[in-house]
XYZ file of C-alpha atoms in Angstrom:
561
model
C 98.517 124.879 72.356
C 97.938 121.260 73.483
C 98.499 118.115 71.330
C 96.188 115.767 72.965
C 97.736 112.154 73.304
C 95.662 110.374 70.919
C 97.147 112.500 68.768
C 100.983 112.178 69.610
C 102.244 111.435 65.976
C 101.404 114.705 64.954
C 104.329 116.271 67.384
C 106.863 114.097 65.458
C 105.637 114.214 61.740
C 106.030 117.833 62.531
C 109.409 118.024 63.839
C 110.551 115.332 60.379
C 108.671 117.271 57.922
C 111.025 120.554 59.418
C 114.026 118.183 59.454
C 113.398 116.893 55.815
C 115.607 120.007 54.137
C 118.471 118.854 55.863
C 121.134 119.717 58.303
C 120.326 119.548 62.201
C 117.348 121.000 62.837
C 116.065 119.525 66.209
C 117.582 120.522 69.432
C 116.212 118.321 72.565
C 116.592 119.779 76.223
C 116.411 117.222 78.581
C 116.755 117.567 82.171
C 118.697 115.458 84.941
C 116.030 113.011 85.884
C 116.197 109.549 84.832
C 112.300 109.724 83.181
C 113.733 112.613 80.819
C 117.015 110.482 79.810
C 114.775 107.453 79.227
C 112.503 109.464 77.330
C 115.087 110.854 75.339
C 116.746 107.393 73.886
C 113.356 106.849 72.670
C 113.011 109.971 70.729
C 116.327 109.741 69.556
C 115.928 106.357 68.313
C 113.041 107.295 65.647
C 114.914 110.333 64.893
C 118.045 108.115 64.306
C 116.108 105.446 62.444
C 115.037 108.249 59.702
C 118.785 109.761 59.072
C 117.028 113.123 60.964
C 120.649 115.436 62.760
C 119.460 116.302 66.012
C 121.779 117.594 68.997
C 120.889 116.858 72.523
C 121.726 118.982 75.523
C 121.505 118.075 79.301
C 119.898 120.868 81.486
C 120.570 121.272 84.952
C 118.239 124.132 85.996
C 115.950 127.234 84.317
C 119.496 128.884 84.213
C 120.902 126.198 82.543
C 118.264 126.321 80.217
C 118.391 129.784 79.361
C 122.161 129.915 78.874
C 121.788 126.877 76.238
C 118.869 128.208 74.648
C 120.577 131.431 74.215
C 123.860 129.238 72.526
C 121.414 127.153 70.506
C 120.108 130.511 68.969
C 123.231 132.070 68.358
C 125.151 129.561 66.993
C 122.745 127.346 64.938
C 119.637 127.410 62.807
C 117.425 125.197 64.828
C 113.779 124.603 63.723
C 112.680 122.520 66.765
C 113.269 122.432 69.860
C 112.112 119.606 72.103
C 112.146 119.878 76.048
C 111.944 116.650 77.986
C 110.803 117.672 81.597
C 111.804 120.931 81.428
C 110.175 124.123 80.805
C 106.605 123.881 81.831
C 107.328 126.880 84.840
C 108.365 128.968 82.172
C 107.151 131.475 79.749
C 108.151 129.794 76.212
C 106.372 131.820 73.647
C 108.772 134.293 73.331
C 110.995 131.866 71.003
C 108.327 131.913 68.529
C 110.164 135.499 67.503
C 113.334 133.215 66.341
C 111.117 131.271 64.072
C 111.243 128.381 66.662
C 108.533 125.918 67.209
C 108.905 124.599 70.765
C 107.410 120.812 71.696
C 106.741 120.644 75.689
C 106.989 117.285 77.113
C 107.270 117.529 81.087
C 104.963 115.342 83.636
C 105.494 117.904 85.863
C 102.541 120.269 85.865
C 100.798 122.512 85.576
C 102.085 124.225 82.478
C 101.867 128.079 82.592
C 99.032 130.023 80.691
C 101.434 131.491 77.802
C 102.499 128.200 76.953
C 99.335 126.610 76.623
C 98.050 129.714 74.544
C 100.681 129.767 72.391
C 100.679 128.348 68.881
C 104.090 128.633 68.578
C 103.990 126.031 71.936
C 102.982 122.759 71.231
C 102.468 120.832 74.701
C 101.949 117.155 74.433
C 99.527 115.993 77.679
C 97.049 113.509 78.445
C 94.616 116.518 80.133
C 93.029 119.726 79.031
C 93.811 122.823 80.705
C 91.590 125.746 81.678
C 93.500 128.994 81.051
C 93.076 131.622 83.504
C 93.120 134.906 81.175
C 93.522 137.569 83.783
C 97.147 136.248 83.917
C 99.484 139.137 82.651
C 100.381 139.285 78.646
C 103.664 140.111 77.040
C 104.074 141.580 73.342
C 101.980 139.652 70.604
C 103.473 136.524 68.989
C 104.531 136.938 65.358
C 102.389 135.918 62.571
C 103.600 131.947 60.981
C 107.447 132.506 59.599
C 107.305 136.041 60.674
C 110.600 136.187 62.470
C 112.355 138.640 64.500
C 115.735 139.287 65.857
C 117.092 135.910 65.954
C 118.599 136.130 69.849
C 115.423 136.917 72.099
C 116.200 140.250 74.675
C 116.590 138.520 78.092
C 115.751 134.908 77.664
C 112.790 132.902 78.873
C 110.692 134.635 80.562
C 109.910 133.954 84.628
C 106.483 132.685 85.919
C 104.043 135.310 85.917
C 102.222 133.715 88.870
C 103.271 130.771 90.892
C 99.805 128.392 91.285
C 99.405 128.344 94.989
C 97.570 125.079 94.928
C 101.177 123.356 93.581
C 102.593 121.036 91.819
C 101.422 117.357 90.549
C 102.352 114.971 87.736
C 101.212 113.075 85.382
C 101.751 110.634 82.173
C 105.652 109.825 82.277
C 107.632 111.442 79.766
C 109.127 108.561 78.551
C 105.342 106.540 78.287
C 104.844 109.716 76.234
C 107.246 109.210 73.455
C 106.579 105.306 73.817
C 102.829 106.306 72.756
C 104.565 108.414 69.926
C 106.526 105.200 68.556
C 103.381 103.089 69.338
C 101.174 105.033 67.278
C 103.710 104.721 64.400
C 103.537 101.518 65.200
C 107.982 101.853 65.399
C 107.809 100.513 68.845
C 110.576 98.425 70.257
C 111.735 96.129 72.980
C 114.085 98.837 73.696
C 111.565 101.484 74.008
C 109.178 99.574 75.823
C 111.664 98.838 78.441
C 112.871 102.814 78.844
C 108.763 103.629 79.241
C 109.168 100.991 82.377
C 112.162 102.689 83.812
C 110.331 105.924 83.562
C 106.996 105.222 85.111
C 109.459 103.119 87.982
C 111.339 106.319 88.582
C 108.255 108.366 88.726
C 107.369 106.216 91.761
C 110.267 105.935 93.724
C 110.750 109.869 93.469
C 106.877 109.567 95.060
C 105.952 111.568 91.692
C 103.203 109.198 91.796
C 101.553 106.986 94.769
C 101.621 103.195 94.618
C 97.905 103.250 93.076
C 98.728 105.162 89.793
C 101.998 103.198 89.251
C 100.260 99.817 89.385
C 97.420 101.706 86.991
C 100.641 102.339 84.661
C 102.099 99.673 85.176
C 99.821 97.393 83.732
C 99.402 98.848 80.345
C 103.209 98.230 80.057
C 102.385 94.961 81.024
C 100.480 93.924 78.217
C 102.837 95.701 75.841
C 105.709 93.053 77.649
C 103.336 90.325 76.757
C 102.931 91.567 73.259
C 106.849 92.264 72.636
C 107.827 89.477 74.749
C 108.031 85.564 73.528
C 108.780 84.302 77.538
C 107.305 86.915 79.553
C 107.048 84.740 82.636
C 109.048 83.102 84.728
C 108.471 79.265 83.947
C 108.135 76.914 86.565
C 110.385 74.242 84.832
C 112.980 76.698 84.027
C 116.867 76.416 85.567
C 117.373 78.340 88.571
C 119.592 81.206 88.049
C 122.319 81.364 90.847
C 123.297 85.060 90.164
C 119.565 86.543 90.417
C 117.360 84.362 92.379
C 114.704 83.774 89.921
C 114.497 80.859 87.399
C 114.459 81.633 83.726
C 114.477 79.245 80.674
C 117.670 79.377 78.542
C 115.123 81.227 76.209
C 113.898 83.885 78.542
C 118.083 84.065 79.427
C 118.380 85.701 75.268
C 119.825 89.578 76.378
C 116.971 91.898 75.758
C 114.104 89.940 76.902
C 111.867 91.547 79.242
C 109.666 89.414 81.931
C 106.697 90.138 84.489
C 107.624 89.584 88.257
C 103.968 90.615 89.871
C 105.155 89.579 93.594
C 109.030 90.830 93.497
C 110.344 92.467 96.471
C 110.297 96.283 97.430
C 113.716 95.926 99.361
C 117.014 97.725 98.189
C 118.661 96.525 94.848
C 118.444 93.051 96.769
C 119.884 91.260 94.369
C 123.234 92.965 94.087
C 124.551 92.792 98.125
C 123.472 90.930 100.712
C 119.777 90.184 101.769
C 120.160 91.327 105.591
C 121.930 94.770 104.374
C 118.789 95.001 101.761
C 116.326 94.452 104.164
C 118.416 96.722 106.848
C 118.425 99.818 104.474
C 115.035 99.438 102.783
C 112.921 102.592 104.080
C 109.960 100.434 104.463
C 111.823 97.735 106.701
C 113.493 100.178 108.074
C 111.194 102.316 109.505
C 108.601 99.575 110.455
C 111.298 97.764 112.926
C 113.040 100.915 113.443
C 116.390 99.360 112.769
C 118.834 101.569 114.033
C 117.860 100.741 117.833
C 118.307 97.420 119.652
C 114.538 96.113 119.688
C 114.450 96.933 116.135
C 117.565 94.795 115.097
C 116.213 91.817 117.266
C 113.120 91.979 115.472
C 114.475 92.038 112.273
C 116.924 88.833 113.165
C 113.523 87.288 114.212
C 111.813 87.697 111.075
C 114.540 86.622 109.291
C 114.446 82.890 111.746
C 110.676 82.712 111.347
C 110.985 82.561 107.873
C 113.747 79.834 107.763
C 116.375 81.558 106.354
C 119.714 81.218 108.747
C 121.405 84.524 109.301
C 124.320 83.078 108.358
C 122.593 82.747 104.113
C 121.710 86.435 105.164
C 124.752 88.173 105.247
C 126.382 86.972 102.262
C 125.849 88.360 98.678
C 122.700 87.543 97.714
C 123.817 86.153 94.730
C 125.915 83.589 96.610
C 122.825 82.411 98.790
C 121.562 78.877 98.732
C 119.404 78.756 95.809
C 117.313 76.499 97.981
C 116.598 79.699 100.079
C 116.303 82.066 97.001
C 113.372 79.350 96.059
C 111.532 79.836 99.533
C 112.123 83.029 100.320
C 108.798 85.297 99.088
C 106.191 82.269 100.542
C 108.299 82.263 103.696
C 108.178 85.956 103.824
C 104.440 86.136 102.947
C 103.645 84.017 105.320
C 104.669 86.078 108.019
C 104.336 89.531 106.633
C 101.129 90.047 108.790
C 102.571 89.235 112.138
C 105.265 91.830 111.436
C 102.835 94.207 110.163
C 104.787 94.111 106.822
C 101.932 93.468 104.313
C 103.529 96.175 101.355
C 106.732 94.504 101.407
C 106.284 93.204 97.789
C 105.772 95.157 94.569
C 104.809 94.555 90.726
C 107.954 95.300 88.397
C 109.719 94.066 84.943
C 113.146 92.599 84.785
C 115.324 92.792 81.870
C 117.948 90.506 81.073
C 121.066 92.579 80.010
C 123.714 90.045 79.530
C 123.176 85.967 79.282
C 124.358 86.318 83.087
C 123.311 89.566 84.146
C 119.856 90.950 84.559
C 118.060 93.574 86.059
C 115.050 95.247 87.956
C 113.211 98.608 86.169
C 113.858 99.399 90.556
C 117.379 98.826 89.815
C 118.188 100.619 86.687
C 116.127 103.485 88.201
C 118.159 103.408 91.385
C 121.586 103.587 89.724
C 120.975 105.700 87.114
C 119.626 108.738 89.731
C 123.015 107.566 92.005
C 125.294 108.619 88.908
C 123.299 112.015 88.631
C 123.610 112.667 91.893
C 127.061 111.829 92.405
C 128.661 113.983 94.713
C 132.164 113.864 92.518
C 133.045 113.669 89.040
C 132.803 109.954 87.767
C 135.198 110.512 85.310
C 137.663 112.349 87.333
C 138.116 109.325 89.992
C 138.419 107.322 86.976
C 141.607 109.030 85.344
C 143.078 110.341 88.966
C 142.653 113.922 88.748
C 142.349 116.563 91.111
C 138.410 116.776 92.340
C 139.183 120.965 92.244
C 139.537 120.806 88.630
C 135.670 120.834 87.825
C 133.066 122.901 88.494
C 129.692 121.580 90.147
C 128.067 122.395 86.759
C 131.071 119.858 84.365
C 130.686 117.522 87.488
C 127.188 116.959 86.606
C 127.729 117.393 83.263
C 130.394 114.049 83.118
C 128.037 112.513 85.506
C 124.576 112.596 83.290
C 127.056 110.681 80.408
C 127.661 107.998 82.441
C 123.896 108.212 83.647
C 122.407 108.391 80.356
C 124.383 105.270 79.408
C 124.200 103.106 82.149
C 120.096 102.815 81.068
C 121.843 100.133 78.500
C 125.291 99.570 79.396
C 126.146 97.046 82.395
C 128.944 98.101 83.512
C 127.895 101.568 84.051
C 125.071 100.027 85.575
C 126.670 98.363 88.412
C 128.858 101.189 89.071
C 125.333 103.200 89.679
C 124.343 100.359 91.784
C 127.696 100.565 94.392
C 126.621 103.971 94.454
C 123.309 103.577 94.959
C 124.269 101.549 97.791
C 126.332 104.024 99.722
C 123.628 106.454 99.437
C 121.102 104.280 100.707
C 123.304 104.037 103.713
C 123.502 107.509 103.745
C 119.502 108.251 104.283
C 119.407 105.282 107.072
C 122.432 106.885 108.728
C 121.912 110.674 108.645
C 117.886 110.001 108.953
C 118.116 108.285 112.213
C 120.997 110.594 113.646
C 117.848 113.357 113.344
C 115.919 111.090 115.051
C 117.382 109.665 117.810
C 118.928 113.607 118.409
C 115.395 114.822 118.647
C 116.037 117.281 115.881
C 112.486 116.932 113.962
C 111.080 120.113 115.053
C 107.034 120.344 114.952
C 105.394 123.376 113.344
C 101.507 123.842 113.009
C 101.072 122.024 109.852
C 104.555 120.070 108.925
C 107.457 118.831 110.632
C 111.157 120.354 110.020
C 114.851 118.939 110.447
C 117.738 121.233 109.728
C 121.347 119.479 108.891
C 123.760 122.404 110.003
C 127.137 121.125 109.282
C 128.352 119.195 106.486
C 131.583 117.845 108.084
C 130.094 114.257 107.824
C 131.484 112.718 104.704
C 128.061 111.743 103.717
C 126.334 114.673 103.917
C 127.504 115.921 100.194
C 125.022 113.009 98.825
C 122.296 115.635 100.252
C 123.316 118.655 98.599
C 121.417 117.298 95.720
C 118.358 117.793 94.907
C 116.427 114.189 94.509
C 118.726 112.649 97.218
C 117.788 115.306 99.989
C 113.776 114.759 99.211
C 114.552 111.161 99.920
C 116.332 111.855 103.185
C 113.407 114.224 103.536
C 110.808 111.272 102.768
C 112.834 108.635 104.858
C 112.867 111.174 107.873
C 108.892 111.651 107.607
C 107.831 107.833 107.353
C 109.831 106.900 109.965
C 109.245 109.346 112.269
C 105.540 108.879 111.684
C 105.622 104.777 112.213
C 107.033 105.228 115.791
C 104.861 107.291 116.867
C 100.755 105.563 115.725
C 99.305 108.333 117.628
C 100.507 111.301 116.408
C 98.538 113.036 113.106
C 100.898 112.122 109.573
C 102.261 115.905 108.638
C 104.168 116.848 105.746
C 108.183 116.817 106.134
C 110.756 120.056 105.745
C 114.686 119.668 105.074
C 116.946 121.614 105.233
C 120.622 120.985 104.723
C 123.980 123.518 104.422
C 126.702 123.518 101.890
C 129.986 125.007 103.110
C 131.495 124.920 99.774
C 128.744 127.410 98.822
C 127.512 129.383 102.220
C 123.918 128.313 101.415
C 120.673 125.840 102.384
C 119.302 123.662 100.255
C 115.530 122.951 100.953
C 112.443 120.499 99.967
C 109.448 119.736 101.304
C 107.308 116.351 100.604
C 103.772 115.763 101.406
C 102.706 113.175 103.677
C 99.968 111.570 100.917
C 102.118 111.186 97.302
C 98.613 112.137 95.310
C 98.168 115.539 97.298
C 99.505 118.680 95.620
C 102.850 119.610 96.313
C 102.520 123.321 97.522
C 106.535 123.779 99.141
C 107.839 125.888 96.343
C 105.476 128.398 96.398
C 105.172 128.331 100.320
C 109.151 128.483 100.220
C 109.267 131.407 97.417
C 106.773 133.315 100.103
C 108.748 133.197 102.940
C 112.164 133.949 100.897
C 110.506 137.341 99.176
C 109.118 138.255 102.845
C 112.546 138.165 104.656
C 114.414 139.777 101.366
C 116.571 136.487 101.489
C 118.783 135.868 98.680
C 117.568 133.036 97.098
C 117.042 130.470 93.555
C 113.911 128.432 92.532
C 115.338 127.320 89.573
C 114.881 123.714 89.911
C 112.513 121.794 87.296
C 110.877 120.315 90.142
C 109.193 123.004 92.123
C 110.153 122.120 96.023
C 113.140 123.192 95.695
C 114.926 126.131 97.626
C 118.525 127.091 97.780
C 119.351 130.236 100.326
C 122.029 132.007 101.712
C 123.519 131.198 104.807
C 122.661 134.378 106.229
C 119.486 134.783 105.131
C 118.312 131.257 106.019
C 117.386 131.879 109.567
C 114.567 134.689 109.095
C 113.138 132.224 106.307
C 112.517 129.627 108.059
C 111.224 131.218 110.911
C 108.913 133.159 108.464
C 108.267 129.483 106.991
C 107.006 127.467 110.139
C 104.929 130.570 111.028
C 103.410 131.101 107.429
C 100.754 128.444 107.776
């Protein structure tokens, strides 16, 4: 059943009321995206702020899930359980037979039938569904407190029918549970600014196009304004040497959130140098095409244009004249139009962490998805250890920690940021290495690259699932820009993993707002070629396949359209 969000407080006074006997009643899922772990800090703050045990357990995949669902069940006597962007592609009901009450929260949609139909299923969404009744049913749900064996036989149950139309998403989780504390009216600074790094990460991951975010964006706005004592910039204010932007010794007070409507788009340009920024910034990037000679000349000839000497450039931006800094976005504006550059600037919120340190929503969402994606255990490099020690599954594990606390901590922060950084690099390189090889390979409705070796060092960034659909996203823009006169087609990617004989591939839509329709195009070709194959990815463009397998599937693929 759906809980409509006007009526959001109903989903937690439901989950306290169960939580009121004591002991921990409320388990939270949350998955490895950095809308889910912002989400979750808010949640966990009301629940914290009313004494209420709850234990909170990072999901990697529908497997994941299961396992830990089946643990939570055996081991404890949960009442709730909460899933933060996980668990709409799956059949939840059947935990209604533990005496469960499960509370759906994932932008990703849509939800499947049984979970909508369920009363034992309470999905929290902005939109109504239509429920297509034909779909198959499995055994009745008990009556209210009517419980069965405690442990479910065989665990959440698979999608009955993949929706060939695809994917989409909507409300971010985290402006979800920021509309649950709002209509308690138990909103906080704090909160407000995890809703902003949700909606921000929504839009980099091109969740959401440019349109909706800005639609978003602005109702966070006025919640900054109301929250917010200095939530401008002020024109009298002392310039701030490490950040570019002059604050008040007010708006400097650690937690204060401010407006920048006109800040720029480039790469976490505040924390290395502005030429490297503007070098590895997909936009930039793929309008000058960088990585060739012309494209490097035209970038140093922006860059002169505008005033700035190349010399300012190439230092750490935080080191740059301020008397630059202060020019810098008119200079730049000025000229955007020669250099056909007019979406080089973007509306964001900056928070100030430290009296000396501050930061972008772009930048917190940027580090934080770095630290998930890590290709090695954070922790591990840390004490000296052997990499072999850890599994991929404890790798990720250590690595959502340092994720989930780098959203308020600044020194895990900038760590995410260095990373960040190197991956950025990573996209530019390995993207234009396709490119300039010729290895984008047309098909009749989308374009497809395929990395076969992963003896490059910087390759294991891609065997991850968020960092190969932005390889995959950087690979279609820029292949498009170069060539005006060709039609704008969606983008396939495929990459291999020695370590585990097997290709990981995504598939991103040339217009952000269209359906995404990969997963069930990929799940297609893999049952028609018998491949050996998982879907089990919370975002549904996702495909990992065996080596052997892979080469009937995606020559089924490019010929299934």
């Amino acid at each position: 059943m759906i809980i409509p969000l006007n009526q959001v407080s109903e989903f937690y006074n439901e989950i306290k009321e169960a939580g009121i006997s004591g002991g921990c009643t409320i388990q939270i899922f949350v998955s490895g995206d950095c809308d889910a772990i912002a989400a979750c800090k808010i949640l966990t703050a009301l629940l914290h702020s009313d004494a209420l045990q709850y234990k909170v357990t990072p999901v990697s995949n529908y497997t994941d899930l299961n396992t830990q669902i089946t643990n939570a069940l055996e081991t404890s006597d949960f009442k709730s359980f909460v899933f933060l962007n996980c668990g709409s592609n799956v059949d939840l009901s059947y935990l209604a037979e533990s005496g469960v009450i499960s509370y759906l929260i994932d932008s990703q949609k849509p939800v499947v039938p049984e979970n909508l139909r369920s009363q034992f299923v309470k999905v929290i969404d902005e939109e109504v569904f239509e429920i297509d009744e034909e779909i198959e049913n499995s055994d009745e749900e008990p009556e209210p407190g009517q419980k069965r064996s405690r442990v479910s036989q065989g665990g959440p149950r698979k999608r009955v029918k993949r929706d060939p139309a695809g994917v989409y998403f909507s409300e971010s989780t985290a402006g979800v549970l920021y509309s649950v504390a709002n209509s308690m009216n138990r909103n906080s600074n704090e909160m407000l600014w995890m809703w902003i790094v949700g909606l921000t990460a929504q839009f980099l991951e091109r969740k959401i196009d440019k349109s909706s975010f800005e639609q978003k964006l602005n109702e966070c706005l006025a919640e900054v304004l109301r929250l917010n004592e200095f939530p401008y910039p002020h024109n009298t204010a002392e310039f701030d040497e490490n950040e570019g932007v002059s604050l008040d010794s007010e708006q400097k007070s650690p937690g204060n959130i401010h407006i920048e409507h006109k800040d720029f788009g480039f790469m976490l340009y505040r924390h290395w140098s502005l030429y490297e920024s503007l070098y590895y910034s997909n936009y930039i990037a793929c309008k000058l095409a960088v990585w060739r000679e012309p494209g490097k000349r035209r970038l140093n000839e922006m860059l002169a244009k505008a005033g700035i000497p190349l010399k300012e450039c190439k230092q750490q931006f935080r080191y740059m004249n301020p008397v630059y800094k202060k020019i810098l976005k008119e200079k730049l504006s000025e000229i955007a139009t020669e250099f056909e550059m007019g979406d080089m600037f973007v509306s964001t919120c900056v928070r100030q962490y430290t009296r000396k340190r501050q930061f972008s929503a772009l930048d917190v969402v940027h580090s934080v998805t770095a630290l998930l994606e890590c290709p090695h255990s954070l922790e591990e490099k840390e004490i000296g250890a052997s990499q072999e020690t850890l599994d991929f599954h404890q790798t990720w594990l250590n690595n959502f920690w340092i994720a989930n606390s780098a959203l308020i901590e600044v020194e895990s922060l900038e760590k995410g940021i260095q990373l960040a950084i190197e991956q950025q690099k990573a996209i530019i390189q390995q993207g234009t290495i396709l490119i300039e090889k010729k290895a984008v390979n047309p098909s009749a409705d989308f374009r497809y690259a395929i990395i076969s070796s992963d003896i490059l060092d910087q390759v294991k960034f891609f065997h991850h699932p968020i960092s190969l659909k932005k390889l995959c996203s950087f690979i279609m823009e820029a292949y498009q820009s170069q060539r005006s006169n060709i039609r704008a087609k969606p983008m396939v990617l495929c990459v291999y993993n020695s370590q585990r004989n097997t290709y990981l591939v995504t598939g991103v839509n040339s217009q952000v707002q269209q359906r995404n329709d990969f997963g069930w195009r990929f799940h297609e070709a893999a049952e028609a070629v018998q491949a050996e194959f998982r879907t089990d990815f919370f975002e549904d463009v996702y495909i990992e396949l065996k080596k052997p397998n892979f080469q009937a599937f995606i020559e089924h693929l490019t010929g299934s359209f």
